[in-house]
CSV table of C-alpha atoms (C1' of nucleotides) in Angstrom, one decimal:
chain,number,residue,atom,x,y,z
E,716,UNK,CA,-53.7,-45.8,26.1
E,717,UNK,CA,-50.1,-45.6,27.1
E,718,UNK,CA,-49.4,-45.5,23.8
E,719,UNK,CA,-50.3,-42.5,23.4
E,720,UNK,CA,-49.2,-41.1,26.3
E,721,UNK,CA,-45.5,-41.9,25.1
E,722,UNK,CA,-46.1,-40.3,22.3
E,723,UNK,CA,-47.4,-37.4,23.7
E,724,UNK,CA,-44.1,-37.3,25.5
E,725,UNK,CA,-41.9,-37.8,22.7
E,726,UNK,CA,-43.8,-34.5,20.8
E,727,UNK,CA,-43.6,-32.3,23.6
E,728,UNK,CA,-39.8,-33.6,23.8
E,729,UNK,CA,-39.1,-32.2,20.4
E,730,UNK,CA,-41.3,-29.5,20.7
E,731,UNK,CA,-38.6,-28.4,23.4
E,732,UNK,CA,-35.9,-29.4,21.1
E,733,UNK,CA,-37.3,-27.5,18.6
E,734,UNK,CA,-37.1,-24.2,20.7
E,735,UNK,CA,-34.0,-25.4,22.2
E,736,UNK,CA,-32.2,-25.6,18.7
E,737,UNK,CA,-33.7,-22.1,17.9
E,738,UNK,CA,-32.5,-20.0,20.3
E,739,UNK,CA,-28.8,-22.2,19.8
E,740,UNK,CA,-28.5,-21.2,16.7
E,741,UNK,CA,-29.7,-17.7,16.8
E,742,UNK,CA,-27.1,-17.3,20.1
E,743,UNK,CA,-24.4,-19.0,17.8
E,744,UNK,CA,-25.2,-17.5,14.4
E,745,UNK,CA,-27.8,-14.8,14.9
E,746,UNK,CA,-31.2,-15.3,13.8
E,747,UNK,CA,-31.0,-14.7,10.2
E,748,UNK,CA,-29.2,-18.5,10.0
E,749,UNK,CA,-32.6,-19.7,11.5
E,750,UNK,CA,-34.1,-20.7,8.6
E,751,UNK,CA,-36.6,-23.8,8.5
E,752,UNK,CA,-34.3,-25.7,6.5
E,753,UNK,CA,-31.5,-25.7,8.8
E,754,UNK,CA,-34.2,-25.8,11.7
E,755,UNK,CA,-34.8,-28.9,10.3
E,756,UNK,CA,-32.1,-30.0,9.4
E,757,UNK,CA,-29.9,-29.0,13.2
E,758,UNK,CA,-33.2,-31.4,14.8
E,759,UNK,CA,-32.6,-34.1,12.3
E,760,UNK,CA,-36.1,-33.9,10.8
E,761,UNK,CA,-38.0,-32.2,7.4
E,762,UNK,CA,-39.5,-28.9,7.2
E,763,UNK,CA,-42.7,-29.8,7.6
E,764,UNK,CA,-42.5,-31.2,11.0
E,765,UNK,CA,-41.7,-28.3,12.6
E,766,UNK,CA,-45.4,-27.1,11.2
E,767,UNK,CA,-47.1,-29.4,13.1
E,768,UNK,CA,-45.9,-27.6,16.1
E,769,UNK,CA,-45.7,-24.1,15.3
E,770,UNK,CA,-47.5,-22.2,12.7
E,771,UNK,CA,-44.8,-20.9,11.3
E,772,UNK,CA,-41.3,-19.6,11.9
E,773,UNK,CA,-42.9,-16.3,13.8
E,774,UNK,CA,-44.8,-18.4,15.9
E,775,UNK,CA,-41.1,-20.3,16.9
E,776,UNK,CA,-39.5,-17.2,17.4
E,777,UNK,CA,-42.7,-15.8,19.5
E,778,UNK,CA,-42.4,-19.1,21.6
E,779,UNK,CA,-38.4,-18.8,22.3
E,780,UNK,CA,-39.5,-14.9,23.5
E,781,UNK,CA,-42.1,-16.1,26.1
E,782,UNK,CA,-39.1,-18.5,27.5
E,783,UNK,CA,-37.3,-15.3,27.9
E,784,UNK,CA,-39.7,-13.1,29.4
E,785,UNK,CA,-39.6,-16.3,31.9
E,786,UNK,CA,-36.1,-16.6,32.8
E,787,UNK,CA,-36.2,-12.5,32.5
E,788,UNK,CA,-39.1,-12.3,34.8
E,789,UNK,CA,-36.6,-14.7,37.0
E,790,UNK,CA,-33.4,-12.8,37.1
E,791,UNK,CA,-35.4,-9.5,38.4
E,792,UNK,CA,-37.2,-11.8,41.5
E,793,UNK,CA,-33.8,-12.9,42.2
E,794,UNK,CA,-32.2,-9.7,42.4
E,795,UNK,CA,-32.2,-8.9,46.1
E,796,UNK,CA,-33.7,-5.6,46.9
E,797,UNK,CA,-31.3,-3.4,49.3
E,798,UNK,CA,-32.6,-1.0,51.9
E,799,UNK,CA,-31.5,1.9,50.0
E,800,UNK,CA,-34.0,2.6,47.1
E,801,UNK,CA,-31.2,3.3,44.5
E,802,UNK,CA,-29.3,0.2,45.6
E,803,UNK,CA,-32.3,-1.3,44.8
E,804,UNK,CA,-32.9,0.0,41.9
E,805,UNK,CA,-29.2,-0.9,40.9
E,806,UNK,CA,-29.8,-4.2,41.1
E,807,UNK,CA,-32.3,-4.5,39.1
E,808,UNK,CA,-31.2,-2.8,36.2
E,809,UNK,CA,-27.9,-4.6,36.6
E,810,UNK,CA,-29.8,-7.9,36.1
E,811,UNK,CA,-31.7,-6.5,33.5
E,812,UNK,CA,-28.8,-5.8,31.6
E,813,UNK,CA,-26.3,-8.8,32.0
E,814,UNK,CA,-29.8,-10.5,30.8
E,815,UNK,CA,-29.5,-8.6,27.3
E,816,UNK,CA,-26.0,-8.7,27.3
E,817,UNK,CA,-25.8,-12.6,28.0
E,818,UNK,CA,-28.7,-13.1,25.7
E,819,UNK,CA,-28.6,-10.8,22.6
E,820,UNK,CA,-30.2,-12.7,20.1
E,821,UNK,CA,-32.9,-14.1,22.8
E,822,UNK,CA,-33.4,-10.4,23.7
E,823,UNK,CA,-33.7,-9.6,20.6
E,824,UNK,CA,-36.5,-12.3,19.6
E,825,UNK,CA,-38.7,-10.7,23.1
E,826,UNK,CA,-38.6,-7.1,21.8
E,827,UNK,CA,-37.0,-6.5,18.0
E,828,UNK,CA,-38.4,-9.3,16.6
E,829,UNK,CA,-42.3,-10.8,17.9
E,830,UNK,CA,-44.3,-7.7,17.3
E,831,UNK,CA,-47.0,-9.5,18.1
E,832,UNK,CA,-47.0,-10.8,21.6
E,833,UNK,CA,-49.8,-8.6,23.3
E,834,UNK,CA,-49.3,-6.7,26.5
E,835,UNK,CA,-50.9,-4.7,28.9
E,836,UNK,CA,-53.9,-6.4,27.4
E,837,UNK,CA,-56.2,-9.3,28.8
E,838,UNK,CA,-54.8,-12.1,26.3
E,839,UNK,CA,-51.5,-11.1,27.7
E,840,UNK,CA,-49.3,-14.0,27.9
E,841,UNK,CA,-48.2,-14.9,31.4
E,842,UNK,CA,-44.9,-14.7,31.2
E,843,UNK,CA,-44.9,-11.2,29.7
E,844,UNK,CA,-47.0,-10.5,32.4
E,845,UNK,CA,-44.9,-12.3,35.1
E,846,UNK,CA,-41.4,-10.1,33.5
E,847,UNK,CA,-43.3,-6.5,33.9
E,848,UNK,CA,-45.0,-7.6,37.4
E,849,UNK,CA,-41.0,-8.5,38.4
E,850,UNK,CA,-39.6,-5.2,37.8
E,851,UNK,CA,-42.8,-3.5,39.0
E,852,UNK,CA,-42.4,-5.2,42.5
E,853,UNK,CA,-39.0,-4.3,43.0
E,854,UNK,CA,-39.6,-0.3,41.4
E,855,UNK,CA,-42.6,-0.1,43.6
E,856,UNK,CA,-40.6,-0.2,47.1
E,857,UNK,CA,-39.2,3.5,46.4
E,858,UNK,CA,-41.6,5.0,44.1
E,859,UNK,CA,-42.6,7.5,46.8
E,860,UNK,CA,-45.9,9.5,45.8
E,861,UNK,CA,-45.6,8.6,42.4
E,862,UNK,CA,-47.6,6.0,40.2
E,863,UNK,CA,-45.4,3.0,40.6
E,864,UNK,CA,-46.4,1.5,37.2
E,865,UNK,CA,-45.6,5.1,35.2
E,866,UNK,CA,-42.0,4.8,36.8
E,867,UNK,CA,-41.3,1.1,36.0
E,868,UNK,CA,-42.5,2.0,33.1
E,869,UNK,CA,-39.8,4.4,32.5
E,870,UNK,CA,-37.1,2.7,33.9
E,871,UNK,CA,-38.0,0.0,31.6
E,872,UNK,CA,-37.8,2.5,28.7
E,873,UNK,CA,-34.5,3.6,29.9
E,874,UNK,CA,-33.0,0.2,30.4
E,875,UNK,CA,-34.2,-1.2,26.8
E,876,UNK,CA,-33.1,2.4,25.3
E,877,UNK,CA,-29.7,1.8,26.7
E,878,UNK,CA,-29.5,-1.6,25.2
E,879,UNK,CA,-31.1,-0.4,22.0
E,880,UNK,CA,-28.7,1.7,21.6
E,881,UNK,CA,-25.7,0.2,22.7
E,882,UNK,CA,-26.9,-3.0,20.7
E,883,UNK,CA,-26.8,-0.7,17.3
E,884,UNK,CA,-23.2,1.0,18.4
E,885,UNK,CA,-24.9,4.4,19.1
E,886,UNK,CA,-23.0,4.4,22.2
E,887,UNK,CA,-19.9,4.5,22.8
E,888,UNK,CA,-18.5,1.1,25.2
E,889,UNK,CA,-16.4,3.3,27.3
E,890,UNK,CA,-19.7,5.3,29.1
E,891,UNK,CA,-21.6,2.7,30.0
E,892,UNK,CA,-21.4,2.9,33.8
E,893,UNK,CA,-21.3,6.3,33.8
E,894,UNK,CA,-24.8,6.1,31.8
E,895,UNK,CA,-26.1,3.6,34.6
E,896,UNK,CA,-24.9,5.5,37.1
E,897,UNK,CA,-26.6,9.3,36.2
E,898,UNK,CA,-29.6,7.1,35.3
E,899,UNK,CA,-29.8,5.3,38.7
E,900,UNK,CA,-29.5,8.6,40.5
E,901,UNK,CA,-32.0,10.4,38.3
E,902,UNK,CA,-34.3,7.2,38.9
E,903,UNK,CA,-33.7,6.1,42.1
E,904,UNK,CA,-34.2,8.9,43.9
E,905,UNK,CA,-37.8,8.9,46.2
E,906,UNK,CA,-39.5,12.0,45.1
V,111,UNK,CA,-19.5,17.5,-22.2
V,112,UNK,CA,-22.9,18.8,-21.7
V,113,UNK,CA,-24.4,15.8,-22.4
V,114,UNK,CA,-22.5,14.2,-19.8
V,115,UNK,CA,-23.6,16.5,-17.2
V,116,UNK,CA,-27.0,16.1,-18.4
V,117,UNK,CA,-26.6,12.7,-17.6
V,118,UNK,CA,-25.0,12.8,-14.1
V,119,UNK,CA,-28.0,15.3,-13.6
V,120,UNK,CA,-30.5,12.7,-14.6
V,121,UNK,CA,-28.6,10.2,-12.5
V,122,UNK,CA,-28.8,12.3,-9.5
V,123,UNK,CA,-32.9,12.5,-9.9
V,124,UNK,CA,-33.2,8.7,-9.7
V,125,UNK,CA,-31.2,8.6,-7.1
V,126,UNK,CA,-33.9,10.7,-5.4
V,127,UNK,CA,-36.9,9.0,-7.1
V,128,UNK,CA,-35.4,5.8,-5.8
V,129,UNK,CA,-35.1,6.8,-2.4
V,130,UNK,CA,-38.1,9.0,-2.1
V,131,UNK,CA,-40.6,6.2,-3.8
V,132,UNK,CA,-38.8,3.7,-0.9
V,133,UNK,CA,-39.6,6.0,2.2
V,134,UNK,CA,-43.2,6.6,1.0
V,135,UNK,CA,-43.7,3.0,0.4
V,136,UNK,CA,-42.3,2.1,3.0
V,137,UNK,CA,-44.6,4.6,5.6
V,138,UNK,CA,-47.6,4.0,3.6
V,139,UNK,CA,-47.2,0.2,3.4
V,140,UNK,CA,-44.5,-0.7,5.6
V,141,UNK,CA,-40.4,-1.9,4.7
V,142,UNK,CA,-42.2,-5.8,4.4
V,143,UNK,CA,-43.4,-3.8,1.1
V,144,UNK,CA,-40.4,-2.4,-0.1
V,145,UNK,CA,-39.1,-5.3,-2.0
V,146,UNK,CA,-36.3,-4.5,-5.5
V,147,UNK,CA,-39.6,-5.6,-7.7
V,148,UNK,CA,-41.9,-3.7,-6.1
V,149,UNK,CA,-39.6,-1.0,-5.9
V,150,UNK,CA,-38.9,-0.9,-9.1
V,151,UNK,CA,-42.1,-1.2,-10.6
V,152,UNK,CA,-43.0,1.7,-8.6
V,153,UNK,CA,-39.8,4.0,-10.6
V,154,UNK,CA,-40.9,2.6,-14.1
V,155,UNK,CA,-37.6,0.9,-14.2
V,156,UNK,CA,-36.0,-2.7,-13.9
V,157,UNK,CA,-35.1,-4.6,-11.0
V,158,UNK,CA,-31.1,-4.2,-12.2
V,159,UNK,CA,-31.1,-0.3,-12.4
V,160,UNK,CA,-31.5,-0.4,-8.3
V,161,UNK,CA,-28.4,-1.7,-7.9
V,162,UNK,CA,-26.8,0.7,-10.8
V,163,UNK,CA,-27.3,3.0,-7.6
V,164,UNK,CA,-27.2,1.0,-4.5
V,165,UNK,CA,-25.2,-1.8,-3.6
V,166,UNK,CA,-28.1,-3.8,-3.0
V,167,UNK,CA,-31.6,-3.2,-0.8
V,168,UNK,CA,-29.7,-2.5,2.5
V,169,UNK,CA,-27.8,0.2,1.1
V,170,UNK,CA,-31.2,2.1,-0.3
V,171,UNK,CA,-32.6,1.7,3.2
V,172,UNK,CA,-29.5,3.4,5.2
V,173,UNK,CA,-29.3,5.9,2.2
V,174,UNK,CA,-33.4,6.6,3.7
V,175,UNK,CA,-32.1,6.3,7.2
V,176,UNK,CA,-29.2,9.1,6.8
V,177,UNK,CA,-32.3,11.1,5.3
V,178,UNK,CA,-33.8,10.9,8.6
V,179,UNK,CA,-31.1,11.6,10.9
V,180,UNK,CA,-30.3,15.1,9.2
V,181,UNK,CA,-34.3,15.7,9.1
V,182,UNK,CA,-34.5,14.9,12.8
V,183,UNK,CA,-31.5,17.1,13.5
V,184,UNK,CA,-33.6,20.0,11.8
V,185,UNK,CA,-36.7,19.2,14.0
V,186,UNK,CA,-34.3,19.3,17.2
V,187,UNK,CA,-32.3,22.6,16.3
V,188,UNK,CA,-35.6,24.2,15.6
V,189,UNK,CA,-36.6,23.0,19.3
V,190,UNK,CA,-36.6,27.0,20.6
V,191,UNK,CA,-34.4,26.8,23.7
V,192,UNK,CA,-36.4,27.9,27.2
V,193,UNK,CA,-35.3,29.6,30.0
V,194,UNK,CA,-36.0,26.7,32.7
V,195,UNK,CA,-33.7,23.4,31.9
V,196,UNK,CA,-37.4,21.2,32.3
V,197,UNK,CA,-38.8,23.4,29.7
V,198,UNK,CA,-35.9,23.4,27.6
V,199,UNK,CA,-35.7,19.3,28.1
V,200,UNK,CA,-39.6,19.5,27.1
V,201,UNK,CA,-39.3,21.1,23.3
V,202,UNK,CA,-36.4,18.6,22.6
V,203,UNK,CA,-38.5,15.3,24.0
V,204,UNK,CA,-41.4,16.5,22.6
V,205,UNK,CA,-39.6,17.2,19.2
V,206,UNK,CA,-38.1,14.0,19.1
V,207,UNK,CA,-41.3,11.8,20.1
V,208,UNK,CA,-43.7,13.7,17.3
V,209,UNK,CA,-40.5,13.3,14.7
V,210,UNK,CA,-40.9,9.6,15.8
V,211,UNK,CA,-44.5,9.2,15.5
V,212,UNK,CA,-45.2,10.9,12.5
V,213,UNK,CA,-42.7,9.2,10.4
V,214,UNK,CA,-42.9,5.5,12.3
V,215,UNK,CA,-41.1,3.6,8.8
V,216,UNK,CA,-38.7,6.0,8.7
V,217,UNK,CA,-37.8,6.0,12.1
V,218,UNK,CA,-37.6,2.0,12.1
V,219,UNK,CA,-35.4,2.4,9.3
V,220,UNK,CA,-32.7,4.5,11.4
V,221,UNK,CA,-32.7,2.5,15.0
V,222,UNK,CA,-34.2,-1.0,14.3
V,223,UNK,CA,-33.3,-1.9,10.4
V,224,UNK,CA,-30.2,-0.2,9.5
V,225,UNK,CA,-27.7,-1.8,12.0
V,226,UNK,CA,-24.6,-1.0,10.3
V,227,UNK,CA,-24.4,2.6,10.4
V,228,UNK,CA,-21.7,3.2,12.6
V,229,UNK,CA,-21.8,5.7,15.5
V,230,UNK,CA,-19.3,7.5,17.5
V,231,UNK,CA,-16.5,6.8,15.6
V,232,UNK,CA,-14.1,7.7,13.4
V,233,UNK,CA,-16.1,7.3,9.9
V,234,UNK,CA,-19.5,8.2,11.8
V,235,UNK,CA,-21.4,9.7,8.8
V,236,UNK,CA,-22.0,13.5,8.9
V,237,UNK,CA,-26.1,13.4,9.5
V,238,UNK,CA,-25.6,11.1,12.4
V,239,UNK,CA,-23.4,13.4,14.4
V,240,UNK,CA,-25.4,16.3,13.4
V,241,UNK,CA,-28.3,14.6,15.0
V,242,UNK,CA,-26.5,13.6,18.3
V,243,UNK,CA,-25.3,17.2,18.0
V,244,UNK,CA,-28.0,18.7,18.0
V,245,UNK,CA,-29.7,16.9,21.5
V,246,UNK,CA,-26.4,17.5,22.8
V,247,UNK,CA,-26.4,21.2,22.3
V,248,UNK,CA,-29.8,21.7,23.6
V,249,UNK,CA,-28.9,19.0,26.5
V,250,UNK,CA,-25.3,21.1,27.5
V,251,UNK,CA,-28.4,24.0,28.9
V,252,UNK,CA,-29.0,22.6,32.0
V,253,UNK,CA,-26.1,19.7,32.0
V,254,UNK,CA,-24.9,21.2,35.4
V,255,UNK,CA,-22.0,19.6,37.1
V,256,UNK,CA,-22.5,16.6,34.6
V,257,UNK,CA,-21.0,15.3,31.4
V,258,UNK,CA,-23.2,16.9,28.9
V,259,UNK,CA,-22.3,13.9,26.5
V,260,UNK,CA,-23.2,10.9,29.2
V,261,UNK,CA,-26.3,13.2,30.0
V,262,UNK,CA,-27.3,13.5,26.5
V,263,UNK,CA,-27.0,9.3,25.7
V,264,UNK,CA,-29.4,8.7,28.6
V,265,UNK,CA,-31.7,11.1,27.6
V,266,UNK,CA,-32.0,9.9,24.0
V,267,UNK,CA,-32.0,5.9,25.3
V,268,UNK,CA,-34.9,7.3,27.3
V,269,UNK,CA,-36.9,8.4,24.2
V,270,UNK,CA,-35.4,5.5,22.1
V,271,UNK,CA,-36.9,3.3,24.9
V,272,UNK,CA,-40.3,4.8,25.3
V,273,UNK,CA,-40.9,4.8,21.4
V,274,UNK,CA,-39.3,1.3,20.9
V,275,UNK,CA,-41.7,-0.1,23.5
V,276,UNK,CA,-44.9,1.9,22.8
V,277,UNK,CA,-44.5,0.7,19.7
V,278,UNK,CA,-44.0,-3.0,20.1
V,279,UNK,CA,-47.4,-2.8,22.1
V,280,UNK,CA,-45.7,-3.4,25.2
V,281,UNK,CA,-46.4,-0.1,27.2
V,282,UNK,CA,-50.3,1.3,27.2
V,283,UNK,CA,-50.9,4.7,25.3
V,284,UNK,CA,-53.0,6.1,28.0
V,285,UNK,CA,-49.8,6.6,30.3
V,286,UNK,CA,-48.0,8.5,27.2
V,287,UNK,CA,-48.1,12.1,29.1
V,288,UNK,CA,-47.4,10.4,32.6
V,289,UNK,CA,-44.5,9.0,31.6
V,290,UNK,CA,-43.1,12.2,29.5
V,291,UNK,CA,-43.7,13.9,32.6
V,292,UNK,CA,-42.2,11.6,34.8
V,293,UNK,CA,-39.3,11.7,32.6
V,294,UNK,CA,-38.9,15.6,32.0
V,295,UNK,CA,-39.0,15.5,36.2
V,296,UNK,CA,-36.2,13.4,36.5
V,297,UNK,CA,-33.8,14.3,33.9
V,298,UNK,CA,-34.5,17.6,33.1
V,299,UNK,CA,-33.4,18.9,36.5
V,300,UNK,CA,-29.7,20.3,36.9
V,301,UNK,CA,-28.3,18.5,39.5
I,102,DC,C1',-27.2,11.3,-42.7
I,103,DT,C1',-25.3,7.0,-41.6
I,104,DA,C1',-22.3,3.4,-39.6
I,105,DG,C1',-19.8,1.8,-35.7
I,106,DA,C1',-18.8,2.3,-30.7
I,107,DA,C1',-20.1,2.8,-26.2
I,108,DT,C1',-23.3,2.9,-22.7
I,109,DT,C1',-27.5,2.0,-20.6
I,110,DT,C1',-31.5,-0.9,-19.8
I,111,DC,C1',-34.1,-5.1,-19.8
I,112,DT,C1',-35.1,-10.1,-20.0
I,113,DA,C1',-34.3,-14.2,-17.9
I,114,DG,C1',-32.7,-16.9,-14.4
I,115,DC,C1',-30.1,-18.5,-9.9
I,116,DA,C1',-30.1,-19.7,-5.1
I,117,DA,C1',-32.5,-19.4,-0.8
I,118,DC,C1',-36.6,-18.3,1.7
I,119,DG,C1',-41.3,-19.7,4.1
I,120,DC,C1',-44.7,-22.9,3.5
I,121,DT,C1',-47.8,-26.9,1.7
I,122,DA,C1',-49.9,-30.8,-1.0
I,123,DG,C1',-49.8,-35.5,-1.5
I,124,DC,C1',-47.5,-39.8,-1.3
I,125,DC,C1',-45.4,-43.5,1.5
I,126,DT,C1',-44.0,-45.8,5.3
I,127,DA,C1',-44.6,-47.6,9.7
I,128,DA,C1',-47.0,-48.3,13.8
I,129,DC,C1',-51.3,-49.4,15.9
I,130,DG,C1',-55.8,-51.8,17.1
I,131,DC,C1',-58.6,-55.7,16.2
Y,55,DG,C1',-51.6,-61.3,10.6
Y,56,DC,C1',-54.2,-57.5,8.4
Y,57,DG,C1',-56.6,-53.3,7.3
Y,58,DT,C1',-56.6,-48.6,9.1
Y,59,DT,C1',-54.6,-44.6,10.6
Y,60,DA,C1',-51.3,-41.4,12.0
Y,61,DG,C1',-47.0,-39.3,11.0
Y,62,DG,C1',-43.0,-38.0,8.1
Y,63,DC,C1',-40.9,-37.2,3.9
Y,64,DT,C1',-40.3,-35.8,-1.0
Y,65,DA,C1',-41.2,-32.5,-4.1
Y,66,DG,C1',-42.6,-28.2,-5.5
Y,67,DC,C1',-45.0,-23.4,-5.4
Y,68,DG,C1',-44.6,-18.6,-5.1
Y,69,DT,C1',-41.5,-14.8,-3.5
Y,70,DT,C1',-37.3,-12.8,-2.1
Y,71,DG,C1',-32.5,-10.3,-3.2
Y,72,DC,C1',-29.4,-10.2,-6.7
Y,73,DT,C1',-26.8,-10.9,-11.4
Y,74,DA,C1',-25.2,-12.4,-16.1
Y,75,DG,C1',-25.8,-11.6,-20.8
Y,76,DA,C1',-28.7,-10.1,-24.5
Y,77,DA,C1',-31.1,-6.1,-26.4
Y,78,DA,C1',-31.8,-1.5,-27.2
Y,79,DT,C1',-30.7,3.1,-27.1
Y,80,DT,C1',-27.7,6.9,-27.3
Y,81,DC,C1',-23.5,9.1,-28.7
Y,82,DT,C1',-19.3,9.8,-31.8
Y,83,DA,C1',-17.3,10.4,-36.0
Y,84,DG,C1',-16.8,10.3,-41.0
DNA sequence: CTAGAATTTCTAGCAACGCTAGCCTAACGC
DNA sequence: GCGTTAGGCTAGCGTTGCTAGAAATTCTAG
């Protein structure tokens, strides 16, 4: 019995190491050097190993995306709301973005890449859930009359457009407060 | 000499047939579609004549993103200007967004595929600026005390954003009008 | 009209990709 | 200590973007 129990361990240690290595490389080389080969070869195992924990190679790169909406979800909870609503607001875009720009290649795996992680639906993963409910919690304190969920909504849109963007030299380096900075008074104004 | 120019002329029509044949496969069946064999099959010629024109598959689908840029540029010029800066903000948004949604390939092929078009720079190809310049000149209307250009970005991140997330599933299509709303209330007032 | 030259097009194949069948080894339970 | 079973690896399939070199076509000139 204990047997297995180790070996339980060990696979849910290189399952980790798996995702681990992953989102390394894709940080370090972008995600077109994740290949299963060198996947396989970075963890010091075959190919085929790595499909008796994932599906495929979507299903690794869905997998490091749900980490992300985690630590995501994380960095908006710890981004202390002020007592003025766009100070508030502030914050959490500011977090929001040092996420993406810390993380490109993660960021890019949550919302370029794995098309097919459900939301807004019931088979919603949690974390997806637990990133939107984030933002939504800190939006909600100066949505006013409005719908709470349309505005984070939009700020959402806003922020990821801004990365988008940016992330595809649309916009030019030098205006990026200036963009935060109209956006957060458009936004975090009560109406 | 004439046949020479009946050449370059005959040239110049694959060149088209290349390019139109990629953006219609592309919407009909998606870019995971548009591979050189498939591609080529689909022009009655071989896999090499492709890159007898392109310098390989990327180039063929920026050559179908430029298309799009100076196509969206026509939808947003012919955005008739309104007397109120909201209204005005409307006809571009909504412009923009329908461009977007009827033309989903194409528009991947310009923000999410083609990376290496650059932007705001010095070799910025022509249909790019003309399609910043074209939200920026119905933008400048109602820019007010603002930067027209910073006012402009954060307009287009805003769209960028709501079509980029709509369409990875992550925000719910019954809100679509809400969040235009809440949008055209926000930004399209001159502060 | 024909022979040689030049250009264009195609056939065939390379390396790398995601993925999988089937063998082989090593660890386990009795 | 031995048969069984689980797990990992080798090898290979089909497809991708791309290219070298042969083949075919078209043009030029006598």
């Amino acid at each position: 019995m204990s047997t297995q129990q180790r070996r339980e361990r060990e696979r849910a240690q290189r399952h980790d190491l798996i995702l681990k290595t992953a989102r390394t490389l894709a940080e370090s080389e972008g995600w077109d050097a994740v290949t299963t080969r060198r996947l396989a070869d970075e963890i010091e195992y075959s190919q085929p190993v790595l499909y008796s924990h994932f599906a495929g190679k979507d299903a690794i790169v869905a997998a490091v995306a749900l980490e992300g909406f985690t630590e995501l979800a994380a960095r908006l909870r710890a981004a202390t709301p002020a007592d003025e609503p766009r100070a508030t607001l502030e914050g959490l875009a500011r977090a929001y973005l040092a996420f993406a720009e810390e993380n490109p290649a993660l960021y890019d795996a949550m919302f370029t890449m794995a098309v097919d992680l459900p939301f807004g639906q019931d088979d919603t993963p949690e974390p997806l859930r637990a990133g939107f409910q984030a933002l939504l919690s800190g939006v909600a304190r100066f949505a006013g009359r409005g719908d709470p969920e349309i505005l984070t909504e939009v700020v959402w849109s806003a922020l990821h457009g801004l990365i988008a963007l940016s992330r595809a030299g649309r916009l030019p380096p030098a205006g990026r407060e200036a963009r935060l900075a109209l956006l957060l008074d458009r936004l975090g104004a009560v109406h």
